[in-house]
Coordinates of C-alpha atoms in Angstrom, one line a residue:
M1 CA 59.0 175.7 112.5
L2 CA 58.0 173.6 115.5
V3 CA 56.5 170.8 113.3
Q4 CA 58.6 169.1 110.7
P5 CA 57.9 166.1 108.4
L6 CA 59.4 162.7 109.4
L7 CA 62.3 161.5 107.3
I8 CA 61.2 157.8 107.6
G9 CA 58.0 156.4 109.0
P10 CA 55.9 156.3 111.0
L11 CA 55.9 152.6 111.6
V12 CA 53.7 150.7 114.0
G13 CA 55.8 148.4 116.2
A14 CA 54.9 146.1 119.2
T15 CA 51.2 146.0 119.7
T16 CA 49.0 144.3 122.3
S17 CA 45.3 144.3 123.1
H18 CA 45.8 147.5 125.1
S19 CA 48.8 149.3 123.6
F20 CA 50.9 150.1 120.5
R21 CA 54.2 151.7 119.7
I22 CA 55.1 154.2 117.0
W23 CA 58.6 154.4 115.5
A24 CA 60.1 156.9 113.1
R25 CA 63.4 158.5 112.0
V26 CA 63.1 162.2 112.7
G27 CA 66.6 163.2 111.6
P28 CA 69.4 165.3 113.1
S29 CA 67.6 168.6 112.8
A30 CA 64.6 167.4 115.0
A31 CA 64.5 167.0 118.7
A32 CA 61.6 164.5 119.1
L33 CA 58.9 162.4 117.6
G34 CA 55.5 163.8 118.3
V35 CA 52.2 161.7 118.1
R36 CA 48.6 162.2 119.0
I37 CA 45.8 159.6 118.7
K38 CA 42.0 159.2 118.9
R39 CA 39.6 156.4 118.5
V40 CA 37.9 156.1 115.1
G41 CA 34.6 157.9 115.4
S42 CA 35.8 160.2 118.2
D43 CA 36.1 164.0 117.7
H44 CA 38.8 164.5 120.2
W45 CA 42.5 164.0 119.8
T46 CA 44.7 163.3 122.8
K47 CA 47.3 165.9 123.8
A48 CA 50.5 165.5 121.8
D49 CA 53.0 163.1 123.3
W50 CA 56.6 163.0 122.4
A51 CA 59.7 160.8 122.5
P52 CA 63.2 162.2 122.2
S53 CA 65.4 161.7 119.1
L54 CA 68.2 159.2 119.8
P55 CA 71.4 160.3 118.0
Q56 CA 73.1 157.0 119.1
Y57 CA 70.3 155.2 117.1
D58 CA 70.5 157.2 113.9
Y59 CA 68.1 159.9 115.1
T60 CA 65.2 157.5 115.5
A61 CA 62.6 157.6 118.2
V62 CA 59.9 155.3 119.7
L63 CA 56.7 156.2 121.5
Q64 CA 54.2 153.9 123.3
F65 CA 50.5 154.5 123.9
S66 CA 48.9 152.3 126.6
N67 CA 45.6 151.8 128.4
L68 CA 43.8 151.4 125.1
R69 CA 40.7 149.3 124.2
P70 CA 41.2 145.8 122.7
G71 CA 40.2 145.2 119.1
T72 CA 39.7 148.9 118.6
R73 CA 40.8 151.0 115.6
Y74 CA 42.7 154.2 116.3
L75 CA 43.8 157.2 114.2
Y76 CA 47.1 158.8 114.8
Q77 CA 49.2 161.7 113.4
A78 CA 53.0 161.7 113.7
V79 CA 55.5 164.5 113.1
A80 CA 59.0 165.6 114.1
F81 CA 59.2 168.4 116.7
S82 CA 62.1 170.8 116.3
V83 CA 62.2 171.7 120.0
V84 CA 60.9 170.1 123.2
P85 CA 59.2 170.9 125.5
F86 CA 56.7 173.1 123.8
S87 CA 53.4 174.8 124.7
E88 CA 50.1 173.6 123.3
R89 CA 49.5 177.1 122.0
S90 CA 52.7 177.0 119.9
L91 CA 51.7 173.6 118.6
L92 CA 48.2 174.9 117.6
E93 CA 49.8 177.9 115.9
N94 CA 52.0 175.6 113.8
G95 CA 49.3 173.1 113.1
W96 CA 49.3 169.4 112.5
P97 CA 49.7 168.0 108.9
D98 CA 46.6 166.6 107.1
A99 CA 48.0 163.0 107.0
Q100 CA 46.3 160.5 109.3
F101 CA 47.2 156.9 109.9
A102 CA 45.1 154.1 111.3
V103 CA 46.0 151.1 113.5
S104 CA 44.1 148.5 115.5
T105 CA 44.9 147.1 118.9
F106 CA 45.0 143.3 119.0
P107 CA 41.8 141.4 119.7
L108 CA 41.1 139.4 122.9
D109 CA 42.3 135.8 123.0
T110 CA 38.9 134.5 122.1
M111 CA 39.0 135.9 118.5
P112 CA 40.6 134.4 115.4
V113 CA 43.8 135.9 114.1
S114 CA 45.4 136.4 110.7
F115 CA 48.9 137.7 109.9
L116 CA 51.3 138.2 107.0
M117 CA 54.8 136.8 106.9
G118 CA 57.8 137.1 104.7
S119 CA 61.6 137.7 104.4
C120 CA 64.4 138.8 102.2
R121 CA 63.8 142.1 100.5
H122 CA 66.8 142.7 98.3
H123 CA 67.3 146.3 97.2
G124 CA 69.7 145.9 94.3
C125 CA 73.3 147.1 94.1
T126 CA 74.2 150.6 95.2
R127 CA 77.6 152.3 95.5
V128 CA 79.9 151.2 98.2
G129 CA 80.5 153.4 101.2
T130 CA 78.0 156.2 100.2
V131 CA 74.5 157.1 101.4
D132 CA 72.6 156.9 98.2
P133 CA 69.3 158.6 97.6
V134 CA 66.2 156.6 98.3
Q135 CA 65.5 154.4 95.3
P136 CA 62.4 155.5 93.3
Q137 CA 58.9 154.3 93.6
G138 CA 58.4 151.1 91.6
H139 CA 61.6 149.4 92.6
A140 CA 61.2 145.7 92.6
S141 CA 61.9 145.5 96.4
D142 CA 58.7 147.4 97.0
T143 CA 56.4 145.5 94.6
A144 CA 55.2 142.9 97.1
F145 CA 54.3 145.7 99.6
G146 CA 52.4 147.4 96.8
S147 CA 50.2 144.4 96.5
I148 CA 49.9 144.1 100.3
E149 CA 48.8 147.7 100.5
A150 CA 46.3 147.3 97.7
N151 CA 44.6 144.3 99.3
L152 CA 45.2 145.0 103.0
R153 CA 41.5 145.5 103.9
S154 CA 39.9 143.5 101.0
R155 CA 41.2 140.1 102.0
E156 CA 38.8 137.5 103.3
H157 CA 40.7 137.7 106.6
A158 CA 42.3 141.1 107.2
P159 CA 45.7 140.6 108.8
Q160 CA 46.4 141.9 112.3
F161 CA 50.2 142.0 112.0
L162 CA 53.2 141.5 109.8
L163 CA 56.2 139.2 110.5
L164 CA 59.5 140.2 108.8
M165 CA 61.7 137.2 109.4
G166 CA 65.1 138.5 108.2
N167 CA 67.1 140.3 105.6
Q168 CA 65.2 143.5 105.7
V169 CA 68.5 144.9 104.5
Y170 CA 71.4 143.3 102.6
A171 CA 74.4 144.9 104.2
D172 CA 76.8 142.7 102.1
M173 CA 75.7 144.3 98.8
P174 CA 76.7 145.2 96.1
F175 CA 76.9 141.5 95.4
F176 CA 78.9 141.7 92.2
V177 CA 81.6 143.9 93.8
S178 CA 82.2 141.4 96.6
P179 CA 79.8 138.7 97.8
Q180 CA 81.5 139.0 101.2
L181 CA 81.4 142.8 101.6
T182 CA 81.7 143.5 105.3
P183 CA 80.6 147.0 106.3
V184 CA 82.0 148.5 109.5
R185 CA 81.0 152.2 109.3
A186 CA 77.7 153.9 110.2
D187 CA 77.3 155.5 106.8
Q188 CA 77.5 152.1 105.1
F189 CA 74.7 150.6 107.2
A190 CA 72.7 153.9 107.1
R191 CA 72.7 153.7 103.2
H192 CA 71.0 150.3 103.3
Y193 CA 68.5 151.1 106.1
H194 CA 67.5 154.4 104.6
N195 CA 66.8 152.8 101.2
S196 CA 64.9 149.9 102.7
F197 CA 62.7 151.6 105.2
A198 CA 61.8 154.7 103.0
Q199 CA 60.3 152.7 100.2
P200 CA 56.7 154.1 99.7
H201 CA 54.6 151.0 99.8
F202 CA 56.6 149.6 102.7
Q203 CA 56.0 152.8 104.6
T204 CA 52.3 152.7 103.9
V205 CA 51.9 149.1 105.0
T206 CA 54.0 149.4 108.2
S207 CA 52.3 152.7 109.2
Q208 CA 49.1 150.8 109.8
L209 CA 50.0 147.1 110.3
P210 CA 51.9 146.2 113.5
T211 CA 55.3 144.9 112.4
F212 CA 57.6 142.5 114.2
M213 CA 61.1 141.9 112.9
M214 CA 64.2 139.7 113.4
F215 CA 67.5 139.7 111.6
G216 CA 68.5 137.2 108.9
N217 CA 71.9 136.2 107.4
H218 CA 72.5 139.5 105.5
E219 CA 71.8 142.2 108.1
L220 CA 75.5 142.5 109.0
T221 CA 77.3 140.6 106.2
S222 CA 76.8 137.4 104.3
G223 CA 76.3 134.4 106.5
W224 CA 77.2 136.2 109.7
G225 CA 76.7 134.6 113.2
G226 CA 78.2 134.8 116.6
H227 CA 80.6 131.9 115.8
R228 CA 82.4 134.0 113.2
Y229 CA 83.5 136.9 115.5
P230 CA 86.1 138.1 116.1
V231 CA 88.3 135.6 114.3
K232 CA 86.7 135.5 110.8
L233 CA 84.9 138.8 110.8
P234 CA 85.8 142.2 112.3
Q235 CA 84.2 143.1 115.7
A236 CA 83.4 146.5 114.3
N237 CA 81.0 144.9 111.8
L238 CA 79.2 143.1 114.6
E239 CA 78.9 146.2 116.8
M240 CA 77.9 148.7 114.2
G241 CA 75.5 146.2 112.5
L242 CA 73.7 145.4 115.7
R243 CA 73.5 149.2 116.5
F244 CA 71.6 149.8 113.3
F245 CA 69.5 146.6 113.8
E246 CA 68.4 147.8 117.2
A247 CA 67.7 151.3 115.9
Y248 CA 65.5 150.1 113.0
Q249 CA 64.2 146.7 113.9
T250 CA 64.2 145.9 117.6
N251 CA 63.8 149.1 119.6
H252 CA 60.1 149.2 118.7
S253 CA 59.7 145.4 119.4
P254 CA 58.6 143.6 122.6
R255 CA 62.3 143.0 123.3
V256 CA 62.4 146.5 124.8
E257 CA 60.3 146.5 127.9
H258 CA 60.3 150.2 128.5
V259 CA 61.0 152.4 125.4
A260 CA 61.5 155.5 127.6
R261 CA 64.7 153.9 128.9
L262 CA 66.3 153.8 125.4
T263 CA 67.8 157.2 126.3
E264 CA 69.9 155.5 128.9
I265 CA 71.7 153.4 126.3
T266 CA 74.5 155.8 125.3
N267 CA 76.8 153.4 123.5
P268 CA 74.8 150.7 121.6
P269 CA 74.4 147.9 120.8
H270 CA 72.6 147.0 124.0
D271 CA 73.3 143.6 125.5
P272 CA 71.4 140.5 124.2
P273 CA 69.2 138.5 124.3
Y274 CA 67.4 139.5 121.0
D275 CA 64.7 136.8 121.1
Y276 CA 61.3 138.0 122.2
Q277 CA 57.6 137.0 122.6
F278 CA 54.2 138.4 121.9
S279 CA 50.6 137.2 121.6
C280 CA 47.6 138.0 119.4
G281 CA 44.3 136.3 119.9
P282 CA 44.8 132.5 120.4
C283 CA 48.3 132.7 118.9
D284 CA 51.5 133.1 121.0
V285 CA 54.7 133.9 119.0
F286 CA 58.3 133.3 120.0
V287 CA 60.8 135.0 117.7
M288 CA 64.1 133.2 118.0
D289 CA 67.5 134.7 117.6
V290 CA 69.4 132.1 115.5
R291 CA 72.4 134.2 114.7
T292 CA 74.2 136.0 117.6
E293 CA 74.3 132.9 119.9
R294 CA 75.6 130.4 117.3
K295 CA 78.6 128.4 118.4
Y296 CA 80.2 125.8 116.0
K297 CA 83.0 123.4 116.8
S298 CA 86.4 124.4 115.4
D299 CA 90.0 123.2 115.4
K300 CA 90.5 124.8 118.8
H301 CA 87.3 123.2 120.1
P302 CA 86.9 119.9 118.2
D303 CA 84.6 118.4 120.9
F304 CA 82.2 121.3 121.0
R305 CA 78.6 120.6 120.0
N306 CA 77.2 123.0 117.5
M307 CA 74.5 125.3 118.9
M308 CA 72.1 127.6 117.0
I309 CA 70.7 129.1 120.2
S310 CA 72.1 129.5 123.7
P311 CA 70.9 127.2 126.6
Q312 CA 69.3 130.3 128.1
Q313 CA 67.2 131.0 125.0
L314 CA 66.3 127.3 124.9
R315 CA 65.0 127.5 128.5
R316 CA 62.9 130.6 127.7
L317 CA 61.5 128.8 124.7
E318 CA 60.6 125.6 126.7
Q319 CA 58.9 127.6 129.5
W320 CA 56.9 129.5 126.8
L321 CA 55.9 126.3 125.0
N322 CA 54.1 124.9 128.0
T323 CA 52.1 128.0 129.0
G324 CA 49.7 130.5 127.4
G325 CA 47.4 130.1 124.4
P326 CA 46.5 127.0 122.3
V327 CA 48.6 127.8 119.3
K328 CA 52.4 128.3 119.5
C329 CA 54.1 129.9 116.5
V330 CA 57.9 129.6 116.7
V331 CA 59.7 131.9 114.4
S332 CA 63.0 130.4 113.2
P333 CA 64.3 132.7 110.5
V334 CA 66.1 129.8 108.9
P335 CA 63.8 126.7 108.3
M336 CA 64.1 123.9 110.8
W337 CA 63.4 121.4 108.0
P338 CA 63.8 120.2 105.3
D339 CA 67.6 119.6 105.1
H340 CA 69.6 120.9 102.2
R341 CA 70.5 118.2 99.7
K342 CA 74.2 117.6 99.3
G343 CA 75.5 118.5 95.8
S344 CA 72.7 120.9 95.0
W345 CA 73.1 124.6 94.4
P346 CA 74.4 126.5 96.4
P347 CA 76.7 123.7 97.5
S348 CA 77.9 124.3 101.0
Y349 CA 76.8 127.8 102.1
T350 CA 73.1 127.0 102.5
A351 CA 73.7 123.8 104.4
N352 CA 76.2 125.6 106.8
D353 CA 73.5 128.2 107.6
L354 CA 70.6 125.9 108.3
W355 CA 69.7 123.7 111.3
T356 CA 71.4 120.8 109.5
Q357 CA 74.6 122.0 111.3
C358 CA 73.0 121.6 114.7
P359 CA 71.4 118.1 114.7
G360 CA 71.7 117.7 118.4
Q361 CA 70.0 120.9 119.4
R362 CA 67.4 120.4 116.7
A363 CA 66.5 117.0 118.3
M364 CA 66.3 118.7 121.7
L365 CA 63.9 121.3 120.3
L366 CA 61.8 118.7 118.5
K367 CA 61.3 116.7 121.7
R368 CA 60.1 119.9 123.4
F369 CA 57.7 120.6 120.5
V370 CA 56.3 117.1 120.5
R371 CA 55.8 117.0 124.3
A372 CA 54.1 120.4 124.3
Q373 CA 51.6 119.0 121.7
R374 CA 51.2 115.7 123.5
D375 CA 51.2 116.7 127.1
H376 CA 49.9 120.3 127.1
G377 CA 47.5 120.2 124.1
K378 CA 49.4 122.9 122.1
K379 CA 49.5 123.2 118.4
I380 CA 53.0 123.9 117.2
V381 CA 53.8 125.7 114.0
I382 CA 57.2 126.8 112.8
L383 CA 57.5 130.0 110.7
S384 CA 60.6 130.6 108.6
G385 CA 62.1 132.5 105.6
A386 CA 65.7 132.8 104.3
V387 CA 65.9 130.3 101.5
H388 CA 64.4 132.4 98.6
C389 CA 61.5 130.0 98.0
S390 CA 58.1 129.4 99.7
F391 CA 56.5 126.1 100.7
L392 CA 54.9 124.1 103.6
A393 CA 57.2 121.4 104.9
R394 CA 55.5 118.8 107.2
L395 CA 57.5 116.6 109.5
D396 CA 55.8 113.4 110.4
G397 CA 57.1 110.7 112.7
R398 CA 56.8 108.8 115.9
F399 CA 58.1 109.7 119.3
E400 CA 58.0 107.3 122.2
G401 CA 55.7 105.2 120.1
E402 CA 53.1 107.9 119.4
P403 CA 52.6 109.6 116.0
F404 CA 53.2 113.4 115.6
S405 CA 53.1 116.0 112.9
I406 CA 54.5 119.5 112.9
D407 CA 54.4 122.1 110.0
N408 CA 57.1 124.5 109.0
F409 CA 55.6 127.4 106.9
V410 CA 58.4 129.0 104.8
T411 CA 58.0 132.2 102.8
S412 CA 60.9 133.9 100.9
A413 CA 61.6 136.2 99.2
F414 CA 59.8 139.5 98.9
N415 CA 62.4 140.3 96.3
W416 CA 65.4 138.2 95.1
P417 CA 66.7 139.1 91.7
F418 CA 69.0 136.1 91.2
F419 CA 68.4 132.4 90.7
G420 CA 68.1 130.4 93.9
L421 CA 66.9 127.2 95.6
T422 CA 64.4 124.8 94.0
H423 CA 62.4 121.8 95.1
G424 CA 65.4 119.6 94.3
S425 CA 67.6 121.6 96.6
F426 CA 66.0 119.9 99.6
M427 CA 65.8 116.4 101.1
W428 CA 62.2 115.2 101.0
E429 CA 61.0 111.8 102.4
D430 CA 64.6 111.2 103.5
G431 CA 64.2 111.6 107.2
L432 CA 65.9 114.3 109.2
S433 CA 69.4 114.6 110.5
L434 CA 69.4 114.2 114.3
A435 CA 72.3 113.6 116.6
T436 CA 72.3 110.0 117.6
E437 CA 72.4 110.6 121.4
D438 CA 69.6 113.1 121.2
A439 CA 67.4 111.1 118.7
V440 CA 66.4 108.4 121.2
G441 CA 62.6 107.9 121.0
F442 CA 62.2 109.1 117.4
D443 CA 61.6 106.9 114.5
R444 CA 59.9 107.0 111.0
L445 CA 60.7 110.6 110.5
S446 CA 59.7 111.9 107.1
V447 CA 59.5 115.5 105.6
T448 CA 56.8 116.1 103.0
C449 CA 56.3 119.2 100.8
V450 CA 52.6 119.6 101.4
T451 CA 52.3 122.3 98.8
D452 CA 53.5 119.7 96.2
T453 CA 56.4 122.0 95.1
V454 CA 58.2 125.1 96.2
V455 CA 57.4 128.6 94.9
T456 CA 60.6 130.0 93.4
K457 CA 59.2 133.4 92.4
N458 CA 59.1 136.4 94.7
S459 CA 56.4 135.7 97.3
Y460 CA 55.0 136.2 100.8
G461 CA 52.5 134.3 103.0
Q462 CA 49.4 134.7 105.1
V463 CA 48.4 132.5 108.1
H464 CA 44.9 132.4 109.5
I465 CA 44.2 130.7 112.9
E466 CA 40.7 130.1 114.2
R467 CA 40.0 130.9 117.8
D468 CA 40.5 127.3 119.1
G469 CA 43.5 126.6 117.0
D470 CA 41.9 123.6 115.4
E471 CA 41.9 125.2 111.9
I472 CA 45.1 126.8 110.6
H473 CA 45.2 128.1 107.0
F474 CA 48.4 128.9 105.0
Q475 CA 48.4 130.8 101.7
I476 CA 51.3 131.9 99.5
Y477 CA 51.0 135.0 97.3
N478 CA 53.2 136.1 94.5
A479 CA 54.7 139.7 94.5
K480 CA 51.7 141.0 92.5
G481 CA 49.2 139.7 95.1
A482 CA 47.9 136.6 93.4
M483 CA 47.5 133.5 95.5
V484 CA 49.7 130.7 94.1
K485 CA 49.5 128.0 96.9
S486 CA 47.1 127.3 99.7
W487 CA 46.7 124.7 102.5
P488 CA 44.1 123.4 102.8
P489 CA 43.7 123.7 99.1
V490 CA 41.1 126.2 97.9
I491 CA 38.5 124.3 95.9

């Protein structure tokens, strides 16, 4: 048979006002991903286009469609082709499946934008070292996506895209066997990714909502970061973990400029950087990599200043801040504030993973945020996950004598089956830890929980931005789709 069903997908990746990408896992028995599209209302499909299966990336494939109309809804069909090239006659003889998917290109920058955000989709404990069958429909990890699917087009503001800000897989599971399980083999990572990406509601949502991803602190092992290799963690964990991260999370992202060149990468992972940018309406988004570039001081380097991101990424972020649209959404998968309260649970791990460990670099970033707002008229919003609770944390203060305010929207977790952080786990109204030499110009810093308390149940968020950026709305939904917090409050 020329036409075969996909094993996982399709998933809509990087999207602009004139293009979108389709990703899928076609499997080892297929040669390529095949897709055809048409505008909603049109009777004519395009000729089938295809992208080769990439064995080095777990038999996944990515295909881009360009020169499209902005703010336009398209239908598409996606299959696996057993052989390529092929004749149109043979394709007609085999036929396309009945399933059709719909996706919209992004609107022009004069239109409002709305998007969903979340992180941390725990999938339970499966056997070590085996590729388990996909967990059945109804698994708790897919509950939130079931509510997203049910309400996708009925919300007051239909979302244009989805931000997944880390821990799409928990590679260090099963937790009760070893909290620090460190996989190094392809089959170990494949087990987690196959279970995660093949969940039915997740597939339905991501087949129609452009999805942008970044890794969290569990994609490779618990609390991983560039500072832990190769002394504390095996290099094989880093290399194999990043290979699967690229295959499933970043090859369809804006990080890859030309998806056709993925065939040239014969021995992934590909070289960093992993940070990337995209825009939708009045909103520009910078997705930070806060893991691979980490460097912490050690016994060998006692004078080294802790860094969450490299100087090169910092320069890219600064250049991006001062150009483009009126609203700048900075995705930091771990919250930039509030700080973790000493003595609260979990005691040291959470504090070690957050920006608390990099007060100097956080002060440098904060200066750039404030100046972008003051000198360039930008509205800065931080988007985060990771901490297994959801809230709006507002940083108020003065810089060089002038008041400023910046919000950090935090949503986590889609599914976390254990107890976790609470309102008392964070430092509120207690200022912010900034390195003395970099804090010059700041005073009266205070962090407020604008949502009054943190949501500790499974949840995700929605952000709506008006065309001029003057109005930004943030809502938190529980896993069943009920709104539990809103800012500004819903009266």
